[in-house]
């Protein structure tokens, strides 16, 4: 039953895990930078900027990630003559999705700060920039960090769909290992998918626990 768990299997799964982590880390980094920028714009009192950001958020959210992957990889790439790998297309899609999800988290965190915090900062002699830098941003981070960690775990788990556009990540490698061993080991699917489940659990569960810890600590 467990003969399938040999050195070659672990090596191949490690290669797939590397792709999963690369995609996740790059997407998370871009999401952080872009999400903070657009979140601040969305929080501004400019109605045009708010309307644009809200429209883009709903536009991105309205379709499943897999549909966006198909559009970018099989549609836009051919239309513009781009030679995108599955990983390249996935980074584009997950980054755009992550940026707008992060944007909404930043906006909600900034909006949750009571108005008297702004007024208190101004009454102490701070200008608007200093109020944001020393009061609003530190308070917002306490609300933002737990939600951001949850978003990052969603990104990690969602990377499993990129095999549908040819991405050789953890799930796809697992399928290849199963296909190679299915006739010799009837439990191949159970063992390999069980191992993949364990890998995702090890990646995501500590982040989830830490997120809940921060949420409880700062509530």
Short mmCIF file of C-alpha atoms in Angstrom, two decimals:
data_model
loop_
_atom_site.label_atom_id
_atom_site.label_comp_id
_atom_site.label_asym_id
_atom_site.label_seq_id
_atom_site.Cartn_x
_atom_site.Cartn_y
_atom_site.Cartn_z
CA UNK A 1 0.00 0.00 0.00
CA UNK A 2 2.73 2.47 0.97
CA UNK A 3 5.36 1.17 -1.46
CA UNK A 4 4.48 4.12 -3.67
CA UNK A 5 6.04 6.47 -1.11
CA UNK A 6 9.56 6.08 -2.42
CA UNK A 7 12.35 8.55 -3.09
CA UNK A 8 11.23 9.25 -6.66
CA UNK A 9 7.68 10.03 -5.51
CA UNK A 10 8.85 12.45 -2.82
CA UNK A 11 11.23 14.13 -5.27
CA UNK A 12 8.48 14.67 -7.84
CA UNK A 13 6.03 15.95 -5.24
CA UNK A 14 8.72 18.32 -3.96
CA UNK A 15 9.10 19.71 -7.49
CA UNK A 16 5.34 20.26 -7.70
CA UNK A 17 5.32 21.85 -4.25
CA UNK A 18 8.06 24.22 -5.37
CA UNK A 19 5.86 25.49 -8.22
CA UNK A 20 2.90 25.86 -5.84
CA UNK A 21 4.99 27.88 -3.38
CA UNK A 22 6.55 30.04 -6.11
CA UNK A 23 3.13 30.94 -7.48
CA UNK A 24 1.74 31.59 -4.00
CA UNK A 25 4.64 33.75 -2.79
CA UNK A 26 4.85 35.88 -5.94
CA UNK A 27 1.07 36.38 -5.98
CA UNK A 28 1.00 37.26 -2.27
CA UNK A 29 3.81 39.81 -2.67
CA UNK A 30 2.10 41.53 -5.62
CA UNK A 31 -1.25 41.38 -3.81
CA UNK A 32 0.24 43.10 -0.76
CA UNK A 33 1.78 45.96 -2.72
CA UNK A 34 -1.10 46.50 -5.13
CA UNK A 35 -3.80 45.87 -2.53
CA UNK A 36 -2.45 48.47 -0.10
CA UNK A 37 -2.15 51.05 -2.89
CA UNK A 38 -5.65 50.53 -4.28
CA UNK A 39 -7.12 50.12 -0.79
CA UNK A 40 -5.90 53.59 0.16
CA UNK A 41 -7.34 54.97 -3.09
CA UNK A 42 -10.66 53.25 -2.43
CA UNK A 43 -10.75 54.70 1.09
CA UNK A 44 -10.25 58.23 -0.23
CA UNK A 45 -13.22 60.55 -0.50
CA UNK A 46 -12.93 60.68 -4.28
CA UNK A 47 -16.18 59.16 -5.55
CA UNK A 48 -14.77 58.40 -8.99
CA UNK A 49 -11.83 56.44 -7.56
CA UNK A 50 -14.15 54.60 -5.18
CA UNK A 51 -16.58 53.72 -7.98
CA UNK A 52 -13.74 52.48 -10.20
CA UNK A 53 -12.24 50.32 -7.44
CA UNK A 54 -15.65 48.91 -6.45
CA UNK A 55 -16.45 48.08 -10.07
CA UNK A 56 -13.12 46.31 -10.57
CA UNK A 57 -13.56 44.37 -7.33
CA UNK A 58 -16.99 43.08 -8.35
CA UNK A 59 -15.81 42.45 -11.92
CA UNK A 60 -12.97 40.25 -10.69
CA UNK A 61 -15.10 38.50 -8.05
CA UNK A 62 -18.02 37.71 -10.33
CA UNK A 63 -16.26 34.88 -12.18
CA UNK A 64 -14.49 31.80 -10.77
CA UNK A 65 -10.71 31.80 -10.84
CA UNK A 66 -10.62 28.95 -13.32
CA UNK A 67 -12.60 31.05 -15.83
CA UNK A 68 -10.07 33.87 -15.48
CA UNK A 69 -7.26 31.37 -16.01
CA UNK A 70 -8.88 30.16 -19.24
CA UNK A 71 -9.47 33.74 -20.43
CA UNK A 72 -5.89 34.84 -19.80
CA UNK A 73 -4.08 31.66 -20.88
CA UNK A 74 -6.16 30.60 -23.87
CA UNK A 75 -7.76 33.93 -24.81
CA UNK A 76 -5.78 37.09 -24.10
CA UNK A 77 -2.39 35.42 -24.57
CA UNK A 78 -3.28 34.35 -28.12
CA UNK A 79 -5.06 37.61 -28.90
CA UNK A 80 -2.02 39.72 -28.00
CA UNK A 81 0.51 37.17 -29.23
CA UNK A 82 1.98 36.58 -25.78
CA UNK A 83 3.93 33.39 -25.17
CA UNK A 84 2.83 32.78 -21.61
CA UNK A 85 3.58 29.63 -19.68
CA UNK A 86 0.92 28.18 -17.40
CA UNK A 87 2.84 29.61 -14.45
CA UNK A 88 3.02 33.06 -16.05
CA UNK A 89 -0.72 33.12 -16.75
CA UNK A 90 -1.43 31.92 -13.23
CA UNK A 91 0.72 34.64 -11.66
CA UNK A 92 -1.21 37.28 -13.63
CA UNK A 93 -4.61 35.90 -12.60
CA UNK A 94 -3.81 35.23 -8.95
CA UNK A 95 -2.08 38.59 -8.59
CA UNK A 96 -5.03 40.52 -10.03
CA UNK A 97 -7.48 38.54 -7.90
CA UNK A 98 -5.31 38.97 -4.81
CA UNK A 99 -4.79 42.71 -5.37
CA UNK A 100 -8.51 43.47 -5.46
CA UNK A 101 -9.34 41.16 -2.56
CA UNK A 102 -6.53 42.78 -0.55
CA UNK A 103 -7.77 46.20 -1.62
CA UNK A 104 -11.15 45.51 -0.05
CA UNK A 105 -9.52 44.30 3.17
CA UNK A 106 -7.39 47.46 3.39
CA UNK A 107 -10.42 49.66 2.73
CA UNK A 108 -12.52 47.93 5.39
CA UNK A 109 -9.66 48.13 7.91
CA UNK A 110 -9.20 51.86 7.35
CA UNK A 111 -12.96 52.47 7.44
CA UNK A 112 -13.27 50.63 10.76
CA UNK A 113 -11.14 53.22 12.60
CA UNK A 114 -13.47 55.52 14.59
CA UNK A 115 -13.61 59.14 13.48
CA UNK A 116 -12.52 60.39 16.91
CA UNK A 117 -9.08 58.79 16.32
CA UNK A 118 -8.53 61.19 13.42
CA UNK A 119 -9.80 64.12 15.45
CA UNK A 120 -7.62 63.21 18.44
CA UNK A 121 -4.53 63.10 16.24
CA UNK A 122 -5.28 66.49 14.70
CA UNK A 123 -5.95 68.00 18.13
CA UNK A 124 -2.49 66.81 19.24
CA UNK A 125 -0.93 68.89 16.49
CA UNK A 126 -0.34 66.14 13.91
CA UNK A 127 -0.96 66.92 10.26
CA UNK A 128 -3.05 64.51 8.15
CA UNK A 129 -0.01 62.54 6.98
CA UNK A 130 1.25 62.11 10.55
CA UNK A 131 -2.21 61.06 11.75
CA UNK A 132 -2.22 58.28 9.15
CA UNK A 133 1.39 57.29 9.78
CA UNK A 134 1.35 57.17 13.59
CA UNK A 135 -2.30 56.45 14.47
CA UNK A 136 -4.49 55.16 11.64
CA UNK A 137 -2.05 52.74 9.98
CA UNK A 138 -0.94 51.00 13.24
CA UNK A 139 -4.58 50.60 14.32
CA UNK A 140 -5.58 49.37 10.85
CA UNK A 141 -2.80 46.78 10.80
CA UNK A 142 -4.30 45.08 13.84
CA UNK A 143 -7.51 44.54 11.91
CA UNK A 144 -5.86 43.90 8.57
CA UNK A 145 -3.22 41.31 9.45
CA UNK A 146 -5.54 38.41 10.49
CA UNK A 147 -7.74 38.93 7.42
CA UNK A 148 -4.68 39.13 5.17
CA UNK A 149 -3.34 35.82 6.48
CA UNK A 150 -6.70 34.20 5.68
CA UNK A 151 -6.47 35.60 2.14
CA UNK A 152 -2.97 34.16 1.76
CA UNK A 153 -4.19 30.69 2.76
CA UNK A 154 -6.96 31.02 0.16
CA UNK A 155 -4.35 31.84 -2.47
CA UNK A 156 -2.26 28.80 -1.52
CA UNK A 157 -5.26 26.46 -1.72
CA UNK A 158 -6.58 28.00 -4.93
CA UNK A 159 -3.33 27.33 -6.80
CA UNK A 160 -4.50 23.72 -7.12
CA UNK A 161 -6.64 24.66 -10.15
CA UNK A 162 -3.74 25.67 -12.41
CA UNK A 163 -3.24 22.08 -13.56
CA UNK A 164 -6.31 22.67 -15.75
CA UNK A 165 -4.24 24.98 -17.97
CA UNK A 166 -1.18 22.72 -17.92
CA UNK A 167 0.53 23.92 -14.76
CA UNK A 168 2.74 21.22 -13.25
CA UNK A 169 2.06 21.99 -9.59
CA UNK A 170 1.44 19.72 -6.62
CA UNK A 171 -1.93 18.31 -7.72
CA UNK A 172 -0.79 17.65 -11.30
CA UNK A 173 2.38 15.90 -10.14
CA UNK A 174 0.26 13.81 -7.79
CA UNK A 175 -1.96 12.76 -10.69
CA UNK A 176 1.08 11.79 -12.74
CA UNK A 177 2.45 9.66 -9.89
CA UNK A 178 -0.93 7.96 -9.49
CA UNK A 179 -1.18 7.20 -13.22
CA UNK A 180 2.28 5.63 -13.20
CA UNK A 181 1.50 3.38 -10.24
CA UNK A 182 -2.23 2.69 -10.48
CA UNK A 183 -1.91 -0.79 -12.02
CA UNK A 184 0.77 -1.88 -9.54
CA UNK A 185 -0.90 -0.29 -6.50
CA UNK A 186 -4.68 -0.03 -6.28
CA UNK A 187 -4.34 2.31 -3.28
CA UNK A 188 -2.16 4.79 -5.20
CA UNK A 189 -4.82 7.50 -5.42
CA UNK A 190 -5.72 7.19 -1.73
CA UNK A 191 -2.10 7.36 -0.57
CA UNK A 192 -0.97 10.19 -2.87
CA UNK A 193 -4.02 12.39 -2.40
CA UNK A 194 -3.83 11.73 1.32
CA UNK A 195 -0.22 12.91 1.30
CA UNK A 196 -1.14 16.01 -0.72
CA UNK A 197 -3.92 16.76 1.76
CA UNK A 198 -1.36 16.53 4.56
CA UNK A 199 1.00 18.90 2.72
CA UNK A 200 -1.73 21.53 2.26
CA UNK A 201 -2.73 21.08 5.90
CA UNK A 202 0.86 21.67 7.05
CA UNK A 203 1.06 24.79 4.87
CA UNK A 204 -2.29 26.35 5.77
CA UNK A 205 -3.24 25.22 9.27
CA UNK A 206 -0.44 27.07 11.15
CA UNK A 207 -1.33 30.25 9.25
CA UNK A 208 -5.00 29.81 10.12
CA UNK A 209 -4.19 29.26 13.81
CA UNK A 210 -1.90 32.29 13.86
CA UNK A 211 -4.61 34.40 12.22
CA UNK A 212 -7.14 33.41 14.89
CA UNK A 213 -4.56 34.07 17.61
CA UNK A 214 -3.94 37.61 16.33
CA UNK A 215 -7.65 38.24 15.90
CA UNK A 216 -8.32 37.18 19.48
CA UNK A 217 -5.31 39.06 20.85
CA UNK A 218 -6.17 42.35 19.15
CA UNK A 219 -9.95 42.20 19.40
#
